[in-house]
Tab-separated table of C-alpha atoms in Angstrom:
chain	number	residue	atom	x	y	z
A	1	MET	CA	25.749	-27.478	20.603
A	2	GLU	CA	28.174	-24.605	19.992
A	3	GLY	CA	30.891	-27.098	19.009
A	4	GLU	CA	28.550	-28.810	16.560
A	5	LEU	CA	27.624	-25.491	14.961
A	6	TYR	CA	31.339	-24.685	14.616
A	7	ASN	CA	31.925	-28.036	12.893
A	8	PHE	CA	28.920	-27.416	10.657
A	9	ALA	CA	30.304	-24.028	9.610
A	10	LYS	CA	33.731	-25.562	8.979
A	11	VAL	CA	32.271	-28.370	6.849
A	12	TRP	CA	30.293	-25.959	4.714
A	13	PHE	CA	33.297	-23.670	4.312
A	14	ILE	CA	35.198	-26.657	2.917
A	15	ILE	CA	32.233	-27.371	0.616
A	16	PHE	CA	32.301	-23.763	-0.582
A	17	ILE	CA	36.017	-23.903	-1.395
A	18	SER	CA	35.655	-27.323	-3.031
A	19	LEU	CA	32.839	-26.156	-5.294
A	20	PHE	CA	34.813	-23.078	-6.297
A	21	TYR	CA	37.541	-25.489	-7.407
A	22	CYS	CA	34.950	-27.554	-9.356
A	23	PHE	CA	33.577	-24.404	-10.984
A	24	THR	CA	37.095	-23.380	-12.030
A	25	ILE	CA	37.849	-26.863	-13.385
A	26	GLY	CA	34.658	-26.680	-15.415
A	27	ASN	CA	35.903	-23.523	-17.101
A	28	LEU	CA	39.417	-24.853	-17.737
A	29	ILE	CA	39.013	-28.560	-18.509
A	30	PRO	CA	36.776	-29.835	-21.336
A	31	LYS	CA	34.031	-32.302	-20.496
A	32	GLY	CA	34.878	-35.979	-20.450
A	33	GLY	CA	37.177	-38.341	-18.579
A	34	LYS	CA	39.823	-35.690	-17.966
A	35	ARG	CA	37.366	-33.392	-16.167
A	36	LEU	CA	36.103	-36.370	-14.155
A	37	PHE	CA	39.689	-37.155	-13.109
A	38	PHE	CA	40.091	-33.655	-11.647
A	39	LEU	CA	36.707	-33.784	-9.884
A	40	LEU	CA	37.095	-37.251	-8.339
A	41	PRO	CA	39.017	-35.987	-5.244
A	42	ILE	CA	36.121	-33.642	-4.442
A	43	ILE	CA	33.576	-36.424	-4.946
A	44	PHE	CA	35.466	-38.651	-2.479
A	45	LEU	CA	35.828	-35.728	-0.050
A	46	PHE	CA	32.067	-35.130	-0.158
A	47	LEU	CA	31.497	-38.762	0.826
A	48	LEU	CA	33.514	-38.211	4.016
A	49	LEU	CA	32.585	-34.683	5.131
A	50	PRO	CA	29.333	-35.606	6.965
A	51	LEU	CA	31.387	-37.800	9.320
A	52	ASN	CA	32.538	-34.558	10.979
A	53	LEU	CA	28.987	-33.918	12.206
A	54	ASN	CA	26.991	-35.696	14.909
A	55	SER	CA	23.689	-33.821	14.820
A	56	PRO	CA	21.064	-35.960	13.031
A	57	HIS	CA	19.558	-32.872	11.416
A	58	LEU	CA	22.790	-31.166	10.328
A	59	CYS	CA	24.520	-34.418	9.378
A	60	GLY	CA	21.482	-35.842	7.590
A	61	MET	CA	20.902	-32.745	5.470
A	62	THR	CA	24.616	-32.398	4.644
A	63	SER	CA	24.832	-36.058	3.676
A	64	PHE	CA	21.756	-35.841	1.453
A	65	PHE	CA	22.692	-32.527	-0.177
A	66	ILE	CA	26.427	-33.146	-0.631
A	67	SER	CA	27.306	-36.854	-0.515
A	68	TRP	CA	24.320	-37.733	-2.693
A	69	LEU	CA	22.878	-34.885	-4.762
A	70	ALA	CA	26.016	-32.776	-5.235
A	71	ASN	CA	28.140	-35.800	-6.125
A	72	PHE	CA	25.654	-37.025	-8.722
A	73	LYS	CA	25.436	-33.528	-10.200
A	74	LEU	CA	29.231	-33.354	-10.368
A	75	LEU	CA	29.337	-36.735	-12.146
A	76	LEU	CA	26.907	-35.380	-14.741
A	77	PHE	CA	28.874	-32.128	-14.912
A	78	SER	CA	32.030	-34.100	-15.715
A	79	PHE	CA	30.468	-35.214	-18.991
A	80	GLY	CA	28.685	-31.968	-19.848
A	81	LYS	CA	25.255	-33.056	-18.654
A	82	GLY	CA	22.805	-32.176	-15.902
A	83	PRO	CA	21.721	-28.928	-14.259
A	84	LEU	CA	25.273	-27.640	-13.688
A	85	ASN	CA	26.005	-27.668	-17.401
A	86	SER	CA	22.933	-25.862	-18.700
A	87	ASP	CA	24.801	-22.655	-19.540
A	88	SER	CA	28.512	-22.085	-20.113
A	89	SER	CA	28.267	-18.504	-18.813
A	90	ILE	CA	26.762	-19.319	-15.399
A	91	SER	CA	28.063	-17.475	-12.351
A	92	PHE	CA	29.690	-19.141	-9.356
A	93	PRO	CA	26.779	-18.311	-6.960
A	94	TRP	CA	24.392	-19.967	-9.434
A	95	PHE	CA	26.704	-23.010	-9.674
A	96	LEU	CA	27.093	-23.179	-5.891
A	97	LEU	CA	23.377	-23.089	-5.105
A	98	ASN	CA	22.463	-25.537	-7.850
A	99	CYS	CA	25.132	-27.990	-6.755
A	100	CYS	CA	24.461	-27.805	-3.014
A	101	PHE	CA	20.704	-27.691	-2.868
A	102	PRO	CA	17.735	-29.516	-4.425
A	103	ILE	CA	16.461	-26.673	-6.588
A	104	LYS	CA	15.394	-26.346	-10.196
A	105	THR	CA	16.339	-23.130	-11.961
A	106	GLN	CA	14.751	-21.238	-14.818
A	107	GLN	CA	17.900	-21.890	-16.839
A	108	TYR	CA	17.573	-25.682	-16.609
A	109	SER	CA	14.622	-27.352	-18.324
A	110	PRO	CA	14.807	-31.080	-19.095
A	111	GLN	CA	13.685	-32.026	-22.577
A	112	LYS	CA	11.022	-34.260	-21.146
A	113	SER	CA	9.478	-33.784	-17.758
A	114	HIS	CA	8.266	-36.816	-15.850
A	115	THR	CA	6.810	-34.799	-13.008
A	116	TYR	CA	3.572	-32.954	-12.675
A	117	GLU	CA	3.655	-29.291	-13.620
A	118	LYS	CA	2.546	-27.552	-10.496
A	119	SER	CA	2.883	-24.028	-9.169
A	120	PRO	CA	4.618	-23.499	-5.819
A	121	LYS	CA	2.459	-24.106	-2.791
A	122	SER	CA	1.114	-21.182	-0.806
A	123	PHE	CA	2.644	-19.848	2.378
A	124	SER	CA	-0.415	-20.999	4.327
A	125	ASN	CA	0.207	-24.568	3.154
A	126	TYR	CA	3.688	-24.590	4.690
A	127	ALA	CA	2.474	-22.695	7.762
A	128	ILE	CA	-0.106	-25.401	8.459
A	129	LYS	CA	2.473	-28.158	7.986
A	130	SER	CA	4.918	-26.318	10.282
A	131	LEU	CA	2.215	-26.121	12.934
A	132	LEU	CA	1.463	-29.829	12.529
A	133	LEU	CA	5.184	-30.619	12.836
A	134	ALA	CA	5.372	-28.594	16.066
A	135	ILE	CA	2.353	-30.484	17.416
A	136	LEU	CA	3.970	-33.822	16.499
A	137	ILE	CA	7.161	-32.880	18.312
A	138	ARG	CA	5.112	-31.953	21.364
A	139	LEU	CA	3.197	-35.233	21.215
A	140	TYR	CA	6.452	-37.170	21.522
A	141	ASP	CA	6.603	-36.065	25.168
A	142	TYR	CA	3.694	-38.455	25.737
A	143	HIS	CA	4.917	-41.296	23.527
A	144	ASP	CA	4.894	-43.708	26.485
A	145	HIS	CA	1.091	-43.560	26.388
A	146	PHE	CA	0.889	-44.422	22.674
A	147	HIS	CA	1.010	-47.800	20.983
A	148	PRO	CA	4.400	-48.302	19.230
A	149	LYS	CA	2.651	-48.508	15.853
A	150	VAL	CA	1.023	-45.132	16.471
A	151	VAL	CA	4.441	-43.663	17.243
A	152	MET	CA	5.747	-45.044	13.924
A	153	ILE	CA	2.846	-43.404	12.085
A	154	LEU	CA	3.776	-40.121	13.755
A	155	TYR	CA	7.368	-40.646	12.560
A	156	CYS	CA	6.100	-41.057	8.978
A	157	PHE	CA	4.354	-37.689	9.093
A	158	HIS	CA	7.294	-36.147	10.953
A	159	ILE	CA	9.779	-37.126	8.224
A	160	TYR	CA	7.465	-35.913	5.463
A	161	PHE	CA	6.652	-32.560	7.098
A	162	PHE	CA	10.279	-31.910	8.089
A	163	LEU	CA	11.699	-32.702	4.645
A	164	GLU	CA	9.102	-30.703	2.749
A	165	ILE	CA	9.420	-27.655	5.011
A	166	ILE	CA	13.226	-27.541	5.136
A	167	LEU	CA	13.580	-28.069	1.382
A	168	ALA	CA	10.937	-25.428	0.662
A	169	VAL	CA	12.757	-22.933	2.902
A	170	ILE	CA	16.054	-23.595	1.104
A	171	ALA	CA	14.464	-23.287	-2.332
A	172	ALA	CA	12.703	-20.052	-1.334
A	173	ALA	CA	15.997	-18.606	-0.054
A	174	ALA	CA	17.701	-19.481	-3.343
A	175	GLN	CA	14.879	-17.858	-5.272
A	176	SER	CA	15.129	-14.661	-3.270
A	177	VAL	CA	18.912	-14.446	-3.757
A	178	LEU	CA	19.210	-15.274	-7.448
A	179	GLY	CA	15.662	-15.286	-8.757
A	180	LEU	CA	15.650	-19.054	-9.202
A	181	GLU	CA	12.533	-21.014	-10.046
A	182	LEU	CA	11.254	-23.121	-7.169
A	183	GLU	CA	11.564	-26.865	-7.538
A	184	PRO	CA	8.671	-28.489	-5.615
A	185	GLN	CA	10.257	-31.398	-3.802
A	186	PHE	CA	6.994	-33.062	-2.885
A	187	ASN	CA	3.708	-33.231	-4.722
A	188	ASP	CA	1.259	-34.413	-2.039
A	189	PRO	CA	2.616	-37.985	-1.807
A	190	TYR	CA	-0.314	-38.991	0.421
A	191	LEU	CA	-2.487	-38.762	-2.734
A	192	SER	CA	-0.420	-41.320	-4.681
A	193	THR	CA	-2.461	-43.856	-6.629
A	194	SER	CA	0.399	-46.284	-7.356
A	195	LEU	CA	4.033	-46.930	-6.520
A	196	GLN	CA	4.963	-45.432	-9.895
A	197	ASP	CA	3.007	-42.321	-8.974
A	198	PHE	CA	4.574	-42.179	-5.489
A	199	TRP	CA	8.236	-42.678	-6.426
A	200	GLY	CA	8.247	-41.069	-9.865
A	201	ARG	CA	6.012	-38.031	-9.483
A	202	ARG	CA	5.285	-37.187	-5.871
A	203	TRP	CA	8.042	-38.169	-3.378
A	204	ASN	CA	11.330	-36.222	-3.292
A	205	ILE	CA	11.135	-35.204	-6.937
A	206	MET	CA	14.705	-33.873	-7.073
A	207	VAL	CA	16.100	-37.348	-6.350
A	208	THR	CA	14.060	-38.727	-9.237
A	209	SER	CA	15.329	-36.013	-11.577
A	210	ILE	CA	18.961	-36.827	-10.636
A	211	LEU	CA	18.667	-40.623	-10.730
A	212	ARG	CA	16.993	-40.543	-14.135
A	213	PRO	CA	19.989	-39.247	-16.172
A	214	THR	CA	22.650	-40.906	-13.996
A	215	VAL	CA	21.159	-44.409	-13.609
A	216	TYR	CA	17.789	-44.967	-15.285
A	217	ASP	CA	18.548	-43.623	-18.779
A	218	PRO	CA	21.925	-45.407	-19.222
A	219	ILE	CA	20.481	-48.779	-18.133
A	220	ARG	CA	17.415	-48.349	-20.338
A	221	LYS	CA	19.531	-47.477	-23.374
A	222	THR	CA	21.831	-50.437	-22.701
A	223	CYS	CA	18.944	-52.891	-22.356
A	224	SER	CA	16.860	-51.618	-25.279
A	225	PRO	CA	18.807	-53.514	-27.982
A	226	ILE	CA	18.659	-56.703	-25.887
A	227	ILE	CA	15.037	-56.887	-24.678
A	228	GLY	CA	13.425	-54.136	-26.740
A	229	PRO	CA	12.371	-50.576	-25.861
A	230	LYS	CA	9.015	-51.728	-24.428
A	231	TRP	CA	10.579	-53.790	-21.616
A	232	ALA	CA	13.892	-51.929	-21.180
A	233	PRO	CA	12.405	-49.609	-18.504
A	234	LEU	CA	11.920	-52.577	-16.150
A	235	PRO	CA	15.619	-53.365	-15.448
A	236	ALA	CA	16.261	-49.605	-15.495
A	237	ILE	CA	13.708	-49.110	-12.711
A	238	PHE	CA	15.176	-51.918	-10.623
A	239	GLY	CA	18.742	-50.662	-11.147
A	240	THR	CA	17.659	-47.191	-10.057
A	241	PHE	CA	16.237	-48.597	-6.826
A	242	ILE	CA	19.482	-50.490	-6.158
A	243	VAL	CA	21.503	-47.281	-6.498
A	244	SER	CA	18.994	-45.435	-4.315
A	245	ALA	CA	19.375	-48.194	-1.712
A	246	ILE	CA	23.162	-47.793	-1.691
A	247	MET	CA	22.911	-44.024	-1.277
A	248	HIS	CA	20.378	-44.387	1.537
A	249	GLU	CA	22.719	-46.838	3.281
A	250	LEU	CA	25.453	-44.186	3.028
A	251	VAL	CA	23.215	-41.452	4.469
A	252	PHE	CA	22.103	-43.743	7.283
A	253	TYR	CA	25.707	-44.691	8.023
A	254	HIS	CA	26.528	-40.998	8.337
A	255	LEU	CA	23.614	-40.656	10.773
A	256	GLY	CA	24.313	-43.674	12.972
A	257	ARG	CA	27.964	-44.679	12.376
A	258	LEU	CA	26.872	-48.319	12.723
A	259	ASN	CA	27.574	-51.175	10.348
A	260	PRO	CA	24.735	-51.595	7.824
A	261	THR	CA	22.027	-54.103	8.687
A	262	TRP	CA	20.905	-54.019	5.014
A	263	GLU	CA	17.260	-53.585	5.983
A	264	ILE	CA	17.264	-50.271	4.116
A	265	THR	CA	18.575	-52.039	1.018
A	266	LEU	CA	15.884	-54.708	1.370
A	267	PHE	CA	13.258	-51.945	1.633
A	268	PHE	CA	14.279	-50.552	-1.756
A	269	ILE	CA	14.644	-54.010	-3.306
A	270	VAL	CA	11.081	-54.833	-2.239
A	271	HIS	CA	9.792	-51.556	-3.665
A	272	GLY	CA	11.867	-51.992	-6.812
A	273	VAL	CA	10.485	-55.481	-7.442
A	274	CYS	CA	6.919	-54.349	-6.741
A	275	LEU	CA	7.253	-51.284	-8.988
A	276	VAL	CA	8.728	-53.382	-11.815
A	277	THR	CA	5.797	-55.792	-11.414
A	278	GLU	CA	3.322	-52.908	-11.406
A	279	VAL	CA	4.763	-51.302	-14.543
A	280	GLY	CA	5.002	-54.681	-16.283
A	281	LEU	CA	1.347	-55.461	-15.536
A	282	LYS	CA	0.300	-52.043	-16.815
A	283	LYS	CA	2.075	-52.765	-20.088
A	284	LEU	CA	0.355	-56.159	-20.370
A	285	ILE	CA	-3.210	-55.085	-19.577
A	286	ASN	CA	-2.772	-51.746	-21.391
A	287	GLY	CA	-5.265	-49.812	-19.253
A	288	ARG	CA	-8.049	-52.424	-19.437
A	289	LEU	CA	-8.328	-52.649	-15.640
A	290	LYS	CA	-8.836	-49.554	-13.526
A	291	VAL	CA	-8.927	-49.504	-9.721
A	292	PRO	CA	-10.981	-46.740	-8.032
A	293	ARG	CA	-8.714	-43.880	-6.980
A	294	PHE	CA	-9.610	-44.078	-3.285
A	295	ILE	CA	-8.798	-47.800	-3.090
A	296	SER	CA	-5.517	-47.450	-5.036
A	297	THR	CA	-4.432	-44.565	-2.791
A	298	VAL	CA	-5.169	-46.498	0.404
A	299	LEU	CA	-3.326	-49.569	-0.917
A	300	THR	CA	-0.310	-47.520	-2.070
A	301	ILE	CA	0.153	-45.470	1.100
A	302	GLY	CA	-0.584	-48.521	3.239
A	303	PHE	CA	2.088	-50.531	1.456
A	304	VAL	CA	4.665	-47.727	1.824
A	305	MET	CA	3.943	-47.333	5.542
A	306	VAL	CA	3.877	-51.071	6.355
A	307	THR	CA	7.182	-51.726	4.562
A	308	GLY	CA	8.593	-48.621	6.240
A	309	PHE	CA	7.628	-49.948	9.677
A	310	TRP	CA	9.140	-53.316	8.790
A	311	LEU	CA	12.416	-52.299	7.128
A	312	PHE	CA	13.025	-48.536	7.177
A	313	PHE	CA	12.516	-47.387	10.755
A	314	PRO	CA	14.327	-50.171	12.703
A	315	TYR	CA	17.760	-48.809	11.773
A	316	LEU	CA	16.734	-45.317	12.908
A	317	PHE	CA	15.743	-46.751	16.278
A	318	LEU	CA	18.920	-48.848	16.426
A	319	CYS	CA	21.174	-45.793	16.128
A	320	LYS	CA	18.781	-43.725	18.293
A	321	VAL	CA	18.267	-41.008	15.710
A	322	ASP	CA	14.850	-40.266	17.222
A	323	VAL	CA	16.274	-39.803	20.741
A	324	ARG	CA	19.091	-37.573	19.490
A	325	ALA	CA	16.660	-35.512	17.417
A	326	PHE	CA	14.404	-34.912	20.427
A	327	GLU	CA	17.434	-33.845	22.461
A	328	GLU	CA	18.230	-31.314	19.736
A	329	TYR	CA	14.682	-29.970	19.792
A	330	ALA	CA	14.954	-29.534	23.559
A	331	ALA	CA	18.347	-27.801	23.246
A	332	LEU	CA	16.984	-25.532	20.515
A	333	GLY	CA	14.023	-24.636	22.712
A	334	GLN	CA	16.330	-23.757	25.586
A	335	PHE	CA	18.515	-21.710	23.242
A	336	PHE	CA	15.603	-19.591	22.029
A	337	LYS	CA	14.174	-19.287	25.519
A	338	HIS	CA	17.519	-18.020	26.818
A	339	TYR	CA	18.078	-15.428	24.107
A	340	VAL	CA	14.457	-14.280	24.021
A	341	GLY	CA	14.725	-13.751	27.773
A	342	LEU	CA	17.906	-11.727	27.281
A	343	GLY	CA	16.127	-9.677	24.627
A	344	PHE	CA	13.233	-8.837	26.931
A	345	GLU	CA	15.681	-8.015	29.727
A	346	PHE	CA	17.621	-5.660	27.454
A	347	CYS	CA	14.423	-3.954	26.262
A	348	GLY	CA	13.295	-3.533	29.863
A	349	ARG	CA	16.569	-1.948	30.926
A	350	TYR	CA	16.578	0.306	27.832
A	351	SER	CA	13.044	1.495	28.675
A	352	LEU	CA	14.028	2.237	32.284
A	353	VAL	CA	17.019	4.279	31.132
A	354	ASN	CA	14.827	6.330	28.809
A	355	LEU	CA	12.228	6.905	31.515
A	356	SER	CA	14.835	7.997	34.046
A	357	SER	CA	16.350	10.459	31.580
């Protein structure tokens, strides 16, 4: 574990130096192809850095934050767009945090928001979800007594709770350091009433906000003169899901180091086709048919979970991410138990010394 933490620190030191270079390039080189040329080595480096890590938690977060989000932000930055280009007088700490982490700052406000305006969730909300996550982790000790489908359902909640908590902690830390506005990464996805609602407004909102200017908008603008502005969003949606599939394959390769089985890609193709169909039908019926909210929520979440069981989780089991994650939880528990014991021992000895004197 100590060796992995050393590698993690080394990787993030390289990220720090690399982003200082990108920040300097941004101040010296005008936006456009020339700036992109100077940033391309860093973009390729960020694709490879997670391969230095083996921990599913440390590697997965680094891959998501750096190989995906940071690279897409740097691509936008090359052409004077995106959150890194909102102000020419930004400081390096502001640039660093915005590039590395999924946060939305007060200085960056998209012209048109496609997400729900919602205030940050309360501390009690995250405390409850942290407690539920701890209970889930404990339940895994008895997974032999559960039906495999029940275990998969637990994995669904595990992934959701873990991602929301860790991203909220990172955003809160950024806010406390630089006074940045919190970017809610999740908006109660279990309340989604459609696939459009789930993927566009409730699940991992930062990914949506990055894929929109990098993939969705260019495809929509390209297709508008050909098929018209009414139907141009449909190929744009499907293209966005294809890019998301490729990036998920990359993250999963970083996690497992196994050749792709392309089940992850099929998962996003299925959802892309279904979402295109859903949006197309909405345009055709123009709101004339409304499904009760409870039924639409059950159908939406059921579809996401069933396709996840079918296509998303098998690769995780194949590369034993779940087993490795549980081993990390056990090692972390032993680590805290050891150092808490040392702390109590030190306090006891200190008290004895004071009493004897």
